[in-house]
CSV table of C-alpha atoms and ligand atoms in Angstrom, one decimal:
chain,number,residue,atom,x,y,z
E,8,MET,CA,-18.3,-9.4,20.2
E,9,HIS,CA,-15.9,-12.3,19.8
E,10,ILE,CA,-13.9,-11.9,16.6
E,11,ALA,CA,-11.3,-14.0,14.9
E,12,VAL,CA,-9.0,-12.6,12.3
E,13,VAL,CA,-7.1,-15.2,10.2
E,14,GLY,CA,-4.0,-13.8,8.7
E,15,SER,CA,-1.9,-11.2,10.9
E,16,GLY,CA,-0.2,-9.3,7.9
E,17,TYR,CA,-0.8,-5.6,7.1
E,18,VAL,CA,-4.5,-5.9,7.0
E,19,GLY,CA,-5.0,-8.5,9.6
E,20,LEU,CA,-2.9,-6.9,12.3
E,21,VAL,CA,-4.4,-3.4,11.9
E,22,THR,CA,-7.9,-4.9,11.6
E,23,GLY,CA,-7.6,-6.9,14.7
E,24,ALA,CA,-6.0,-4.1,16.7
E,25,CYS,CA,-8.6,-1.7,15.7
E,26,PHE,CA,-11.5,-4.2,16.7
E,27,ALA,CA,-9.9,-4.5,20.0
E,28,ASP,CA,-9.9,-0.7,20.3
E,29,LEU,CA,-13.7,-0.8,19.4
E,30,GLY,CA,-14.3,-3.0,22.4
E,31,HIS,CA,-14.4,-6.3,20.8
E,32,ASP,CA,-12.4,-9.5,22.0
E,33,VAL,CA,-10.0,-10.5,19.2
E,34,ILE,CA,-8.1,-13.5,18.5
E,35,LEU,CA,-5.5,-13.0,15.7
E,36,VAL,CA,-4.5,-16.2,13.9
E,37,ASP,CA,-1.5,-16.8,11.7
E,38,ASN,CA,0.3,-20.0,10.4
E,39,ASP,CA,3.6,-18.2,10.7
E,40,GLN,CA,5.0,-19.3,13.9
E,41,SER,CA,7.9,-16.7,14.0
E,42,LYS,CA,5.5,-13.9,13.4
E,43,LEU,CA,3.3,-15.1,16.4
E,44,ASN,CA,6.2,-15.3,18.5
E,45,ALA,CA,7.4,-11.9,17.8
E,46,LEU,CA,3.8,-10.6,18.3
E,47,ARG,CA,3.5,-12.6,21.7
E,48,LYS,CA,6.8,-10.8,22.7
E,49,GLY,CA,5.5,-7.4,22.0
E,50,GLU,CA,7.4,-6.9,18.9
E,51,VAL,CA,5.4,-5.4,15.9
E,52,PRO,CA,6.4,-7.0,12.6
E,53,ILE,CA,5.4,-4.3,10.3
E,54,HIS,CA,6.0,-0.4,10.3
E,55,GLU,CA,2.4,1.2,10.7
E,56,LYS,CA,1.6,4.4,12.8
E,57,PHE,CA,-0.4,3.8,15.9
E,58,LEU,CA,-0.2,0.0,15.5
E,59,PRO,CA,2.5,-0.5,18.3
E,60,GLU,CA,0.3,1.6,20.7
E,61,LEU,CA,-2.9,-0.3,20.0
E,62,LEU,CA,-1.2,-3.7,20.3
E,63,ASP,CA,0.5,-2.6,23.5
E,64,LYS,CA,-3.0,-1.4,25.0
E,65,HIS,CA,-4.8,-4.6,24.1
E,66,ARG,CA,-2.2,-7.5,24.1
E,67,GLY,CA,-3.1,-10.2,26.6
E,68,LYS,CA,-6.6,-8.4,27.3
E,69,ARG,CA,-8.7,-7.9,24.2
E,70,ILE,CA,-6.0,-9.5,21.7
E,71,ARG,CA,-4.8,-12.9,21.9
E,72,PHE,CA,-2.7,-14.5,19.2
E,73,SER,CA,-3.1,-18.1,17.9
E,74,GLU,CA,-1.7,-20.7,15.5
E,75,ASP,CA,-5.0,-22.8,16.2
E,76,LEU,CA,-7.5,-21.7,13.6
E,77,GLN,CA,-10.3,-24.2,14.5
E,78,SER,CA,-10.1,-23.1,18.1
E,79,ALA,CA,-10.1,-19.4,17.3
E,80,ALA,CA,-13.0,-20.1,14.8
E,81,ARG,CA,-15.0,-22.1,17.5
E,82,ALA,CA,-14.7,-19.1,20.0
E,83,SER,CA,-16.0,-16.5,17.6
E,84,GLU,CA,-19.1,-15.2,16.2
E,85,VAL,CA,-17.3,-13.5,13.2
E,86,ILE,CA,-14.4,-14.8,11.4
E,87,PHE,CA,-12.5,-12.4,9.1
E,88,ILE,CA,-10.3,-13.9,6.4
E,89,ALA,CA,-7.4,-11.6,6.0
E,90,VAL,CA,-4.8,-13.9,4.1
E,91,GLY,CA,-2.8,-12.9,1.0
E,92,THR,CA,-4.3,-13.2,-2.6
E,93,PRO,CA,-1.2,-12.7,-4.5
E,94,ALA,CA,-1.0,-13.0,-8.4
E,95,THR,CA,-0.4,-16.1,-10.3
E,96,GLU,CA,1.8,-16.3,-13.2
E,97,SER,CA,-1.4,-15.7,-15.4
E,98,GLY,CA,-2.4,-12.7,-13.4
E,99,ASP,CA,-5.4,-14.4,-11.8
E,100,ALA,CA,-5.6,-14.0,-8.0
E,101,ASP,CA,-4.0,-17.1,-6.1
E,102,MET,CA,-7.1,-18.2,-4.0
E,103,SER,CA,-5.4,-21.3,-2.4
E,104,TYR,CA,-4.7,-19.5,1.0
E,105,ILE,CA,-8.4,-18.4,1.2
E,106,GLU,CA,-9.5,-22.0,0.2
E,107,SER,CA,-7.4,-23.5,2.9
E,108,VAL,CA,-8.6,-21.2,5.6
E,109,ALA,CA,-12.2,-21.8,4.5
E,110,ARG,CA,-11.8,-25.7,4.7
E,111,GLU,CA,-10.5,-25.3,8.1
E,112,ILE,CA,-13.2,-23.0,9.4
E,113,SER,CA,-15.8,-25.7,8.1
E,114,GLY,CA,-14.7,-27.9,10.8
E,115,ALA,CA,-15.4,-25.3,13.6
E,116,VAL,CA,-18.8,-24.1,12.5
E,117,ASP,CA,-20.8,-25.4,15.7
E,118,SER,CA,-23.0,-22.5,16.2
E,119,TYR,CA,-24.0,-19.5,13.8
E,120,LYS,CA,-21.1,-17.6,12.4
E,121,VAL,CA,-20.3,-14.9,9.9
E,122,VAL,CA,-17.4,-15.7,7.8
E,123,VAL,CA,-16.1,-12.4,6.2
E,124,GLU,CA,-13.9,-11.9,3.3
E,125,LYS,CA,-11.6,-9.0,4.3
E,126,SER,CA,-8.8,-10.1,1.7
E,127,THR,CA,-9.3,-8.6,-1.8
E,128,VAL,CA,-11.0,-11.4,-3.9
E,129,PRO,CA,-12.6,-11.7,-7.4
E,130,VAL,CA,-16.2,-11.6,-7.8
E,131,TYR,CA,-18.1,-14.9,-6.9
E,132,THR,CA,-15.4,-15.8,-4.3
E,133,ASN,CA,-18.3,-15.5,-1.4
E,134,GLU,CA,-20.1,-18.4,-3.4
E,135,TRP,CA,-16.8,-20.5,-3.5
E,136,ILE,CA,-16.2,-20.2,0.3
E,137,GLN,CA,-19.7,-21.0,0.9
E,138,LYS,CA,-19.4,-24.1,-1.2
E,139,ILE,CA,-16.1,-25.2,0.3
E,140,ILE,CA,-17.5,-24.7,4.0
E,141,ARG,CA,-20.7,-26.9,3.1
E,142,ARG,CA,-18.9,-29.4,1.3
E,143,ASN,CA,-16.7,-29.9,4.3
E,144,GLY,CA,-19.8,-30.6,6.4
E,145,ALA,CA,-21.0,-27.4,7.9
E,146,HIS,CA,-24.8,-27.0,8.0
E,147,PRO,CA,-25.8,-24.1,5.7
E,148,GLU,CA,-28.1,-22.5,8.4
E,149,GLN,CA,-25.2,-22.3,10.8
E,150,PHE,CA,-23.1,-19.7,8.8
E,151,ASP,CA,-23.3,-17.0,6.2
E,152,ILE,CA,-20.6,-15.5,4.1
E,153,ALA,CA,-20.1,-11.5,4.1
E,154,SER,CA,-17.7,-9.4,2.0
E,155,ASN,CA,-16.2,-6.5,3.8
E,156,PRO,CA,-13.4,-5.1,1.5
E,157,GLU,CA,-10.8,-3.3,3.2
E,158,PHE,CA,-9.7,0.3,1.9
E,159,LEU,CA,-6.9,1.0,4.3
E,160,ARG,CA,-3.5,2.4,2.7
E,161,GLU,CA,-0.3,1.3,4.3
E,162,GLY,CA,1.4,4.0,6.3
E,163,THR,CA,-2.0,5.3,7.5
E,164,GLY,CA,-3.6,1.9,8.1
E,165,VAL,CA,-5.0,2.6,11.6
E,166,THR,CA,-6.4,5.9,10.9
E,167,ASP,CA,-7.9,4.7,7.5
E,168,PHE,CA,-9.5,1.9,9.4
E,169,LEU,CA,-11.0,4.0,12.3
E,170,TYR,CA,-11.7,7.0,10.3
E,171,PRO,CA,-12.9,5.5,6.9
E,172,ASP,CA,-14.7,7.4,4.1
E,173,ARG,CA,-17.2,4.5,4.1
E,174,ILE,CA,-17.7,0.9,5.2
E,175,VAL,CA,-18.8,-1.6,2.6
E,176,VAL,CA,-20.6,-4.7,3.7
E,177,GLY,CA,-21.8,-7.2,1.2
E,178,VAL,CA,-24.3,-9.7,2.5
E,179,GLU,CA,-27.0,-12.1,1.4
E,180,THR,CA,-29.1,-12.3,4.5
E,181,GLU,CA,-30.6,-10.0,7.0
E,182,ARG,CA,-28.9,-12.1,9.9
E,183,ALA,CA,-25.5,-11.6,8.5
E,184,ALA,CA,-26.2,-7.8,7.9
E,185,GLU,CA,-27.2,-7.4,11.6
E,186,VAL,CA,-24.1,-9.2,12.8
E,187,MET,CA,-21.8,-6.9,10.7
E,188,LYS,CA,-23.8,-3.7,11.7
E,189,ASN,CA,-23.0,-4.7,15.3
E,190,VAL,CA,-19.2,-5.3,14.4
E,191,TYR,CA,-18.9,-1.6,13.1
E,192,GLY,CA,-21.6,-0.2,15.4
E,193,PRO,CA,-18.9,1.8,17.6
E,194,LEU,CA,-17.8,3.5,14.3
E,195,THR,CA,-21.2,4.0,12.7
E,196,SER,CA,-22.8,5.2,16.0
E,197,GLY,CA,-20.2,7.7,16.6
E,198,TRP,CA,-19.5,6.3,20.0
E,199,TYR,CA,-15.7,5.6,19.4
E,200,TYR,CA,-15.3,9.3,18.2
E,201,GLY,CA,-16.5,10.6,21.5
E,202,ARG,CA,-13.9,8.7,23.5
E,203,ASN,CA,-11.0,10.5,25.1
E,204,ASP,CA,-8.6,7.7,24.3
E,205,ALA,CA,-9.7,7.3,20.5
E,206,VAL,CA,-6.7,7.4,18.1
E,207,PRO,CA,-6.4,11.1,17.0
E,208,ARG,CA,-8.7,12.1,14.1
E,209,PRO,CA,-6.9,12.8,10.9
E,210,ASP,CA,-7.7,16.2,9.2
E,211,ARG,CA,-10.0,15.0,6.5
E,212,ALA,CA,-12.1,12.6,8.5
E,213,GLN,CA,-15.9,12.7,8.3
E,214,THR,CA,-17.5,11.0,11.1
E,215,PRO,CA,-19.5,8.9,11.7
E,216,PRO,CA,-18.8,6.9,8.5
E,217,GLN,CA,-21.5,5.7,6.2
E,218,LEU,CA,-22.3,2.2,6.2
E,219,ILE,CA,-23.0,0.7,2.8
E,220,ILE,CA,-25.0,-2.5,2.4
E,221,THR,CA,-24.7,-4.4,-0.8
E,222,SER,CA,-24.9,-7.8,-2.3
E,223,ALA,CA,-21.7,-9.9,-1.7
E,224,LYS,CA,-21.0,-9.8,-5.2
E,225,SER,CA,-21.2,-6.0,-5.6
E,226,ALA,CA,-19.0,-5.6,-2.5
E,227,GLU,CA,-16.4,-7.8,-4.3
E,228,LEU,CA,-16.7,-5.7,-7.4
E,229,ILE,CA,-16.5,-2.4,-5.4
E,230,LYS,CA,-12.9,-3.3,-4.1
E,231,HIS,CA,-11.6,-4.2,-7.4
E,232,ALA,CA,-13.2,-1.2,-9.2
E,233,SER,CA,-12.0,1.2,-6.6
E,234,ASN,CA,-8.5,0.1,-6.8
E,235,ALA,CA,-8.6,0.1,-10.7
E,236,PHE,CA,-9.9,3.5,-10.6
E,237,LEU,CA,-7.2,5.0,-8.4
E,238,ALA,CA,-4.6,3.3,-10.4
E,239,MET,CA,-6.1,4.8,-13.5
E,240,LYS,CA,-6.1,8.2,-11.8
E,241,ILE,CA,-2.3,7.7,-11.1
E,242,SER,CA,-1.6,6.5,-14.8
E,243,PHE,CA,-3.7,9.4,-16.2
E,244,ILE,CA,-1.8,12.1,-14.2
E,245,ASN,CA,1.5,10.3,-15.3
E,246,ALA,CA,0.5,10.4,-18.8
E,247,VAL,CA,-0.3,14.1,-18.6
E,248,ALA,CA,3.1,14.6,-16.9
E,249,SER,CA,4.9,13.1,-19.8
E,250,ILE,CA,3.2,15.6,-22.3
E,251,CYS,CA,3.9,18.3,-19.9
E,252,GLU,CA,7.5,17.5,-20.3
E,253,THR,CA,7.5,17.4,-24.0
E,254,VAL,CA,5.8,20.7,-24.4
E,255,GLY,CA,7.5,22.6,-21.5
E,256,ALA,CA,4.4,22.9,-19.3
E,257,ASN,CA,4.3,22.3,-15.6
E,258,VAL,CA,2.3,19.3,-14.4
E,259,GLN,CA,1.9,20.8,-10.8
E,260,GLN,CA,0.1,23.8,-12.3
E,261,VAL,CA,-2.1,21.3,-14.4
E,262,CYS,CA,-2.9,19.3,-11.4
E,263,GLU,CA,-3.9,22.5,-9.4
E,264,GLY,CA,-6.3,23.3,-12.5
E,265,ILE,CA,-8.0,20.1,-13.0
E,266,GLY,CA,-7.9,19.0,-9.1
E,267,THR,CA,-9.9,21.9,-8.0
E,268,ASP,CA,-12.9,20.7,-10.1
E,269,SER,CA,-14.9,19.1,-7.5
E,270,ARG,CA,-15.9,16.3,-9.9
E,271,ILE,CA,-12.3,15.4,-10.3
E,272,GLY,CA,-10.7,16.3,-7.0
E,273,PRO,CA,-7.0,16.8,-6.1
E,274,ARG,CA,-6.2,13.5,-4.5
E,275,PHE,CA,-4.1,10.8,-6.3
E,276,LEU,CA,-3.2,13.3,-8.8
E,277,ASN,CA,0.5,13.0,-7.9
E,278,PRO,CA,2.7,12.3,-10.9
E,279,GLY,CA,5.8,10.2,-10.1
E,280,ILE,CA,7.5,7.0,-11.0
E,281,GLY,CA,4.4,5.0,-10.8
E,282,TYR,CA,2.2,3.0,-8.4
E,283,GLY,CA,3.4,-0.3,-6.7
E,284,GLY,CA,2.8,-2.1,-3.6
E,285,SER,CA,1.0,-5.4,-2.9
E,286,CYS,CA,-2.5,-4.2,-4.0
E,287,PHE,CA,-2.7,-2.1,-7.3
E,288,PRO,CA,-0.4,-4.3,-9.6
E,289,LYS,CA,-2.0,-7.4,-8.6
E,290,ASP,CA,-5.6,-6.3,-8.4
E,291,LEU,CA,-5.5,-4.7,-11.6
E,292,LEU,CA,-4.3,-8.0,-13.1
E,293,ALA,CA,-6.9,-10.0,-11.2
E,294,PHE,CA,-9.7,-7.4,-12.2
E,295,ARG,CA,-8.7,-7.6,-15.9
E,296,SER,CA,-8.9,-11.3,-15.5
E,297,VAL,CA,-12.3,-11.3,-13.8
E,298,ALA,CA,-13.7,-9.1,-16.8
E,299,LYS,CA,-12.2,-11.4,-19.4
E,300,GLU,CA,-14.0,-14.3,-17.8
E,301,SER,CA,-17.0,-12.6,-17.8
E,302,GLY,CA,-16.8,-11.7,-21.4
E,303,TYR,CA,-15.7,-8.1,-21.2
E,304,ASP,CA,-12.4,-7.0,-22.7
E,305,PHE,CA,-11.4,-4.4,-20.3
E,306,ARG,CA,-8.6,-2.8,-22.4
E,307,LEU,CA,-8.4,0.3,-20.4
E,308,LEU,CA,-6.9,-1.7,-17.6
E,309,GLU,CA,-4.1,-2.8,-19.8
E,310,GLU,CA,-3.3,0.8,-20.7
E,311,VAL,CA,-3.1,1.8,-17.1
E,312,ILE,CA,-0.8,-1.1,-16.3
E,313,ARG,CA,1.4,-0.1,-19.5
E,314,ILE,CA,1.6,3.7,-18.6
E,315,ASN,CA,2.7,2.8,-15.0
E,316,GLU,CA,5.5,0.5,-16.2
E,317,GLU,CA,6.6,3.1,-18.7
E,318,GLN,CA,6.7,5.7,-16.2
E,319,ARG,CA,9.5,3.9,-14.3
E,320,HIS,CA,11.4,3.3,-17.6
E,321,ARG,CA,10.9,7.0,-18.4
E,322,PHE,CA,12.5,7.9,-15.2
E,323,LEU,CA,15.6,5.6,-15.9
E,324,ARG,CA,16.1,7.3,-19.2
E,325,LYS,CA,15.9,10.6,-17.4
E,326,VAL,CA,18.6,9.5,-15.1
E,327,ARG,CA,20.7,8.0,-18.2
E,328,SER,CA,20.0,11.4,-20.1
E,329,VAL,CA,21.3,13.6,-17.1
E,330,LEU,CA,24.3,11.3,-16.1
E,331,TRP,CA,25.2,10.4,-19.7
E,332,THR,CA,26.8,6.9,-18.9
E,333,LEU,CA,25.8,4.9,-15.8
E,334,ARG,CA,28.8,2.4,-15.3
E,335,GLY,CA,30.6,3.2,-12.2
E,336,LYS,CA,28.5,6.3,-11.3
E,337,ARG,CA,27.7,6.6,-7.6
E,338,LEU,CA,24.1,7.3,-6.7
E,339,GLY,CA,22.6,8.3,-3.5
E,340,VAL,CA,19.1,6.7,-3.4
E,341,LEU,CA,16.3,8.1,-1.0
E,342,GLY,CA,13.7,5.8,-0.5
E,343,LEU,CA,13.0,1.9,-1.2
E,344,ALA,CA,9.5,1.3,0.3
E,345,PHE,CA,6.7,1.5,-2.5
E,346,LYS,CA,5.2,4.5,-0.8
E,347,GLY,CA,6.1,6.6,2.1
E,348,GLY,CA,5.0,5.7,5.7
E,349,THR,CA,5.5,1.9,5.2
E,350,ASP,CA,8.4,-0.9,5.3
E,351,ASP,CA,6.5,-2.7,2.6
E,352,ILE,CA,8.8,-3.1,-0.5
E,353,ARG,CA,6.5,-5.4,-2.5
E,354,GLU,CA,6.4,-4.3,-6.2
E,355,SER,CA,8.1,-1.1,-5.1
E,356,PRO,CA,9.0,1.0,-8.2
E,357,ALA,CA,11.9,2.3,-5.9
E,358,LEU,CA,13.2,-1.1,-5.6
E,359,LEU,CA,12.9,-2.0,-9.2
E,360,LEU,CA,14.8,1.1,-10.2
E,361,VAL,CA,17.5,0.2,-7.9
E,362,GLU,CA,17.8,-3.2,-9.4
E,363,GLU,CA,18.0,-1.8,-12.9
E,364,LEU,CA,20.5,0.8,-12.0
E,365,SER,CA,22.9,-1.6,-10.4
E,366,ARG,CA,22.4,-3.9,-13.4
E,367,GLU,CA,23.6,-1.0,-15.5
E,368,GLY,CA,26.8,-0.7,-13.3
E,369,CYS,CA,25.8,2.1,-10.7
E,370,LYS,CA,27.0,2.0,-7.3
E,371,VAL,CA,24.0,2.6,-5.4
E,372,CYS,CA,24.0,3.9,-1.6
E,373,ALA,CA,20.4,3.7,-0.5
E,374,TYR,CA,18.5,4.8,2.6
E,375,ASP,CA,15.0,4.4,3.8
E,376,PRO,CA,13.6,5.2,7.2
E,377,ALA,CA,11.7,2.0,7.6
E,378,ALA,CA,12.2,-0.6,4.7
E,379,MET,CA,16.0,-1.2,5.1
E,380,GLU,CA,15.7,-4.7,6.6
E,381,ARG,CA,13.4,-5.8,3.9
E,382,ALA,CA,15.3,-4.2,1.0
E,383,LYS,CA,18.5,-5.7,2.3
E,384,GLU,CA,17.0,-9.1,2.1
E,385,ALA,CA,15.7,-8.4,-1.4
E,386,LEU,CA,18.8,-6.6,-2.9
E,387,GLY,CA,21.6,-8.5,-1.1
E,388,ASN,CA,25.2,-7.3,-1.3
E,389,GLY,CA,25.0,-5.5,-4.6
E,390,VAL,CA,23.8,-2.1,-2.9
E,391,GLU,CA,25.3,-0.1,0.0
E,392,PHE,CA,22.9,1.0,2.8
E,393,ALA,CA,23.4,4.2,4.7
E,394,THR,CA,22.1,5.2,8.1
E,395,ASP,CA,20.6,8.4,7.0
E,396,ALA,CA,19.9,10.4,3.9
E,397,TYR,CA,23.0,12.5,4.3
E,398,GLN,CA,25.2,9.5,4.4
E,399,ALA,CA,23.5,8.0,1.2
E,400,ALA,CA,24.1,11.3,-0.6
E,401,LYS,CA,28.0,11.5,0.4
E,402,GLY,CA,30.2,11.5,-2.6
E,403,ALA,CA,27.1,11.0,-5.0
E,404,ASP,CA,27.4,11.8,-8.7
E,405,ALA,CA,23.4,12.3,-8.2
E,406,VAL,CA,20.9,11.9,-5.7
E,407,LEU,CA,17.7,10.0,-6.5
E,408,ILE,CA,14.3,10.7,-4.5
E,409,LEU,CA,12.3,7.5,-5.0
E,410,THR,CA,9.8,7.4,-2.0
E,411,GLU,CA,7.7,10.3,-0.7
E,412,TRP,CA,8.8,10.1,2.9
E,413,GLU,CA,8.0,13.3,4.9
E,414,GLU,CA,11.7,13.5,6.0
E,415,PHE,CA,13.0,13.6,2.4
E,416,ALA,CA,10.7,16.8,1.8
E,417,SER,CA,12.5,18.8,4.4
E,418,LEU,CA,16.3,17.9,4.0
E,419,ASP,CA,18.7,20.5,5.1
E,420,LEU,CA,19.8,21.3,1.4
E,421,GLN,CA,23.0,23.3,2.2
E,422,ARG,CA,24.1,20.4,4.1
E,423,LEU,CA,23.1,17.9,1.3
E,424,ARG,CA,25.0,20.3,-1.2
E,425,SER,CA,28.0,20.2,0.8
E,426,LEU,CA,28.2,16.3,0.7
E,427,VAL,CA,27.4,15.3,-2.8
E,428,LYS,CA,30.1,15.2,-5.6
E,429,TYR,CA,27.8,16.9,-8.1
E,430,PRO,CA,24.7,18.8,-7.0
E,431,ILE,CA,22.2,17.0,-9.1
E,432,VAL,CA,19.0,15.7,-7.9
E,433,LEU,CA,16.5,13.5,-9.7
E,434,ASP,CA,13.2,13.6,-7.8
E,435,GLY,CA,10.7,10.9,-8.9
E,436,ARG,CA,8.2,12.1,-6.4
E,437,ASN,CA,8.2,15.9,-6.9
E,438,LEU,CA,8.9,16.6,-3.1
E,439,TYR,CA,10.8,20.0,-4.0
E,440,ASP,CA,10.0,23.4,-5.6
E,441,PRO,CA,12.4,23.5,-8.5
E,442,ALA,CA,13.2,27.2,-7.9
E,443,LEU,CA,14.3,26.3,-4.3
E,444,MET,CA,16.5,23.6,-5.4
E,445,ALA,CA,18.1,25.9,-8.0
E,446,GLU,CA,18.6,28.7,-5.3
E,447,ASN,CA,20.3,25.9,-3.1
E,448,GLY,CA,22.9,25.2,-6.0
E,449,PHE,CA,21.4,22.2,-7.3
E,450,SER,CA,20.4,21.0,-10.9
E,451,TYR,CA,17.0,19.5,-10.2
E,452,TYR,CA,14.9,17.1,-12.4
E,453,SER,CA,11.4,16.2,-11.3
E,454,VAL,CA,8.5,14.5,-13.1
E,455,GLY,CA,6.4,16.6,-15.5
E,456,ARG,CA,7.9,20.0,-14.5
E,457,PRO,CA,10.9,21.9,-16.5
E,458,ALA,CA,14.2,21.0,-14.9
E,459,ALA,CA,15.9,23.8,-12.8
E,460,LEU,CA,19.5,23.9,-14.0
E,461,CYS,CA,22.2,25.3,-11.8
E,462,GLU,CA,25.3,27.1,-13.5
E,463,GLU,CA,27.6,25.5,-11.0
E,464,THR,CA,26.8,22.0,-11.8
E,465,ALA,CA,27.5,22.7,-15.6
E,466,SER,CA,30.8,24.6,-15.1
E,467,ARG,CA,32.0,21.9,-12.7
E,468,GLY,CA,31.1,19.1,-15.0
E,469,ALA,CA,32.7,20.9,-17.9
E,470,LYS,CA,36.0,21.2,-15.8
E,471,LYS,CA,35.9,17.7,-15.0
E,472,GLU,CA,35.5,16.7,-18.6
E,473,ARG,CA,38.3,19.0,-19.5
E,474,ALA,CA,40.5,17.3,-16.8
Q,515,NAD,P1,0.3,-10.2,4.2
Q,515,NAD,O1,1.1,-10.9,3.4
Q,515,NAD,O2,0.9,-8.9,4.9
Q,515,NAD,O3,-0.5,-11.0,5.5
Q,515,NAD,C1,-1.0,-12.1,5.1
Q,515,NAD,C2,-0.7,-12.9,6.4
Q,515,NAD,O4,-1.8,-14.3,6.3
Q,515,NAD,C3,0.4,-13.5,6.8
Q,515,NAD,O5,1.0,-13.1,8.0
Q,515,NAD,C4,0.5,-15.0,6.4
Q,515,NAD,O6,1.4,-15.7,7.1
Q,515,NAD,C5,-1.0,-15.3,6.9
Q,515,NAD,N1,-1.5,-16.6,6.4
Q,515,NAD,C6,-1.7,-17.3,5.0
Q,515,NAD,N2,-2.2,-18.3,5.1
Q,515,NAD,C7,-2.6,-18.6,6.3
Q,515,NAD,C8,-3.4,-19.5,7.0
Q,515,NAD,N3,-3.8,-20.6,6.2
Q,515,NAD,N4,-3.7,-19.3,8.1
Q,515,NAD,C9,-3.3,-18.3,8.9
Q,515,NAD,N5,-2.7,-17.4,8.4
Q,515,NAD,C10,-2.2,-17.4,7.1
Q,515,NAD,O7,-1.1,-9.6,3.3
Q,515,NAD,P2,-1.7,-8.2,3.4
Q,515,NAD,O8,-1.1,-7.1,3.0
Q,515,NAD,O9,-2.3,-8.1,4.8
Q,515,NAD,O10,-3.0,-8.5,2.5
Q,515,NAD,C11,-4.1,-9.5,3.0
Q,515,NAD,C12,-5.2,-9.2,1.9
Q,515,NAD,O11,-5.7,-7.9,2.0
Q,515,NAD,C13,-4.8,-9.4,0.4
Q,515,NAD,O12,-5.8,-9.9,-0.3
Q,515,NAD,C14,-4.7,-8.0,0.0
Q,515,NAD,O13,-5.0,-7.8,-1.3
Q,515,NAD,C15,-5.8,-7.2,0.9
Q,515,NAD,N6,-5.5,-5.8,1.2
Q,515,NAD,C16,-4.3,-5.4,1.3
Q,515,NAD,C17,-4.1,-4.0,1.6
Q,515,NAD,C18,-2.7,-3.5,2.0
Q,515,NAD,O14,-2.4,-2.3,2.0
Q,515,NAD,N7,-1.8,-4.4,2.3
Q,515,NAD,C19,-5.2,-3.1,1.6
Q,515,NAD,C20,-6.5,-3.6,1.3
Q,515,NAD,C21,-6.6,-5.1,1.1
């Protein structure tokens, strides 16, 4: 099929590259000329596993890049809108990018097309897009709107897209449903999974995925409700972790005990410094706003947001209580991205913590495997950047683990121990077994688990104080 994907960011690029791998002809559209130039030259502007390989495989064959939205729309049967929907000051989703794309598409509707919302949008957006396209001259018989929310997670975007738990398609006509079934046919029929050159199957994948057809409004709500539920799970376990800290229980054991209940499940029960990223924070605000407009006061969402913010402050208090004063302390920070596997720093709790610690006078030396460039732009000169985790830790009063990168979970602990000034690790992602850290000579503080205190730290600290 001929498909246009408007917006070549995290979602658009992955969607376009995966559709090409399914055998479709894809035009990836963006209005950021520098991004398009980079893509045409073979560069990949985001860090996403398997994306470079897919773009290399299909660039110039099944994938083209364009700044000309109207030509791309004219040449396509299906047009996916994957532009940003950031939060406005009031918390509503800013729909101006979607509106401007819809207006441009209206001038290109010269044969039947399905215009698909891939961006995360509030309920009723499908009706607005339809109105805008009609208002600008397109014949109502010539197009339909579909909602096809995207559930990929950054870092595993490609495999999430190709091996999804389910595909949700919201439509109002049979004709649009048929088109969307054809778009995803290579996945739902299982054809893609039989191919030798398919992107490798992740462990948990169940294939072929179920296609869930709903109304457009239901599909829009499914996305907001899913993200709100997942954020709620994170805040729930973070609240439980706080209680564990107070009473001296171990949240890891609690998670095992509740996560093995099949009604609850173990995933997203990872206590830490809270969720971040470009989706959960803004989508929760937008969903709360949608609820309010519909006359429902969804206070549960406010509490989810409050717990999430409190979690970060709680970690900061922990750093203060371990180091006593912060001014002049040297901190080795491991992780800046909002989660492992991505270079995305939008609403990253790690970045927010680094900013706060710097404000309080700490000297931060940070390292992240993928997000350094973006973090440098955001943090400026106030922070030092290291070339690896060990360099970040060199001479540190304490090491802070703020992002759950795999490489931070398998550090050479003896090497780390030999580099730091004091063997203190504050782990905001619970990557290590406290007993192992103590065996390796560290005082180790994590989230919702008893601290592992090392004698050596105490005596060294005491010696220094006496001196
Ligand atoms: P992004 O900021 O990475 O990408 C958006 C792209 O759209 C940018 O490249 C921008 O230049 C382009 N753009 C903006 N206006 C345009 C226009 N008029 N014409 C052409 N291009 C235009 O955003 P993203 O993270 O890919 O998110 C896109 C949408 O998908 C959002 O609604 C988001 O909530 C949703 N979503 C994101 C994720 C995720 O993990 N990032 C997951 C699921 C859903």
